[in-house]
XYZ file of C-alpha atoms in Angstrom:
84
model
C 4.959 19.399 -5.068
C 4.153 16.663 -2.585
C 4.591 13.128 -3.952
C 0.982 12.253 -3.101
C -0.267 14.884 -5.538
C 1.101 12.721 -8.389
C -0.493 9.481 -7.169
C -2.901 7.570 -9.415
C -5.319 7.143 -6.510
C -6.112 10.873 -6.448
C -8.441 10.242 -9.391
C -10.093 7.135 -7.879
C -12.859 6.615 -5.340
C -11.135 6.693 -1.918
C -13.432 3.932 -0.622
C -11.781 1.560 -3.096
C -8.590 1.654 -1.009
C -10.258 0.821 2.301
C -11.852 -2.612 1.882
C -13.753 -4.127 4.757
C -12.215 -7.555 5.372
C -10.009 -9.748 3.234
C -12.281 -12.527 1.983
C -14.930 -13.173 -0.643
C -16.039 -10.178 -2.746
C -13.623 -7.936 -0.884
C -10.762 -9.686 -2.695
C -12.052 -8.193 -5.948
C -11.980 -4.726 -4.400
C -8.436 -5.277 -3.155
C -7.293 -6.370 -6.617
C -8.971 -3.317 -8.197
C -7.173 -1.010 -5.755
C -3.847 -2.712 -6.415
C -4.430 -2.316 -10.161
C -4.638 1.469 -9.668
C -1.353 1.306 -7.760
C 0.355 -0.973 -10.288
C 1.649 1.726 -12.637
C 1.561 4.641 -10.200
C 4.535 6.983 -10.585
C 4.904 7.293 -6.800
C 4.271 3.652 -5.825
C 7.630 3.193 -4.073
C 7.361 6.476 -2.168
C 3.835 5.586 -1.057
C 4.916 2.162 0.174
C 7.928 3.636 1.959
C 5.694 6.204 3.664
C 3.219 3.500 4.712
C 5.988 1.314 6.159
C 7.485 4.212 8.113
C 4.104 5.447 9.362
C 3.314 2.273 11.246
C 0.022 0.410 11.148
C -2.267 1.911 8.532
C -5.589 0.628 7.316
C -6.200 0.146 3.634
C -4.160 -0.254 0.498
C -0.967 1.833 0.395
C 1.873 1.403 -2.060
C 0.029 -1.477 -3.705
C -0.012 -3.528 -0.494
C -2.552 -4.586 2.105
C -2.068 -4.190 5.844
C -1.035 -7.847 6.137
C 1.446 -7.583 3.284
C 3.062 -4.545 4.910
C 3.310 -6.351 8.252
C 5.112 -9.202 6.473
C 7.495 -6.744 4.773
C 8.333 -5.150 8.106
C 9.242 -8.565 9.591
C 11.740 -9.325 6.833
C 15.419 -8.621 7.465
C 16.753 -5.552 5.693
C 18.592 -6.241 2.404
C 22.261 -6.908 2.972
C 21.816 -8.164 6.527
C 22.664 -11.672 7.558
C 19.401 -13.070 8.951
C 21.192 -16.240 10.093
C 23.489 -14.213 12.353
C 20.557 -12.635 14.197
């Protein structure tokens, strides 16, 4: 079984996970999508997939596009960022 078949979002409206913008009423939509992700049994696998897949629109692994970009800029755990 593919991990995505166990995702909470399979039972939700797909449009919820693809907000237009990141201001005003759209923030409510983003929070609603993240709430679906919050207790998802495959949250970590989804986020990992989204980070490895490159730029993706929408909410994946409980994160927005901007949040994933910020995660990708962080040094990997166990690396010495000061030495870079």
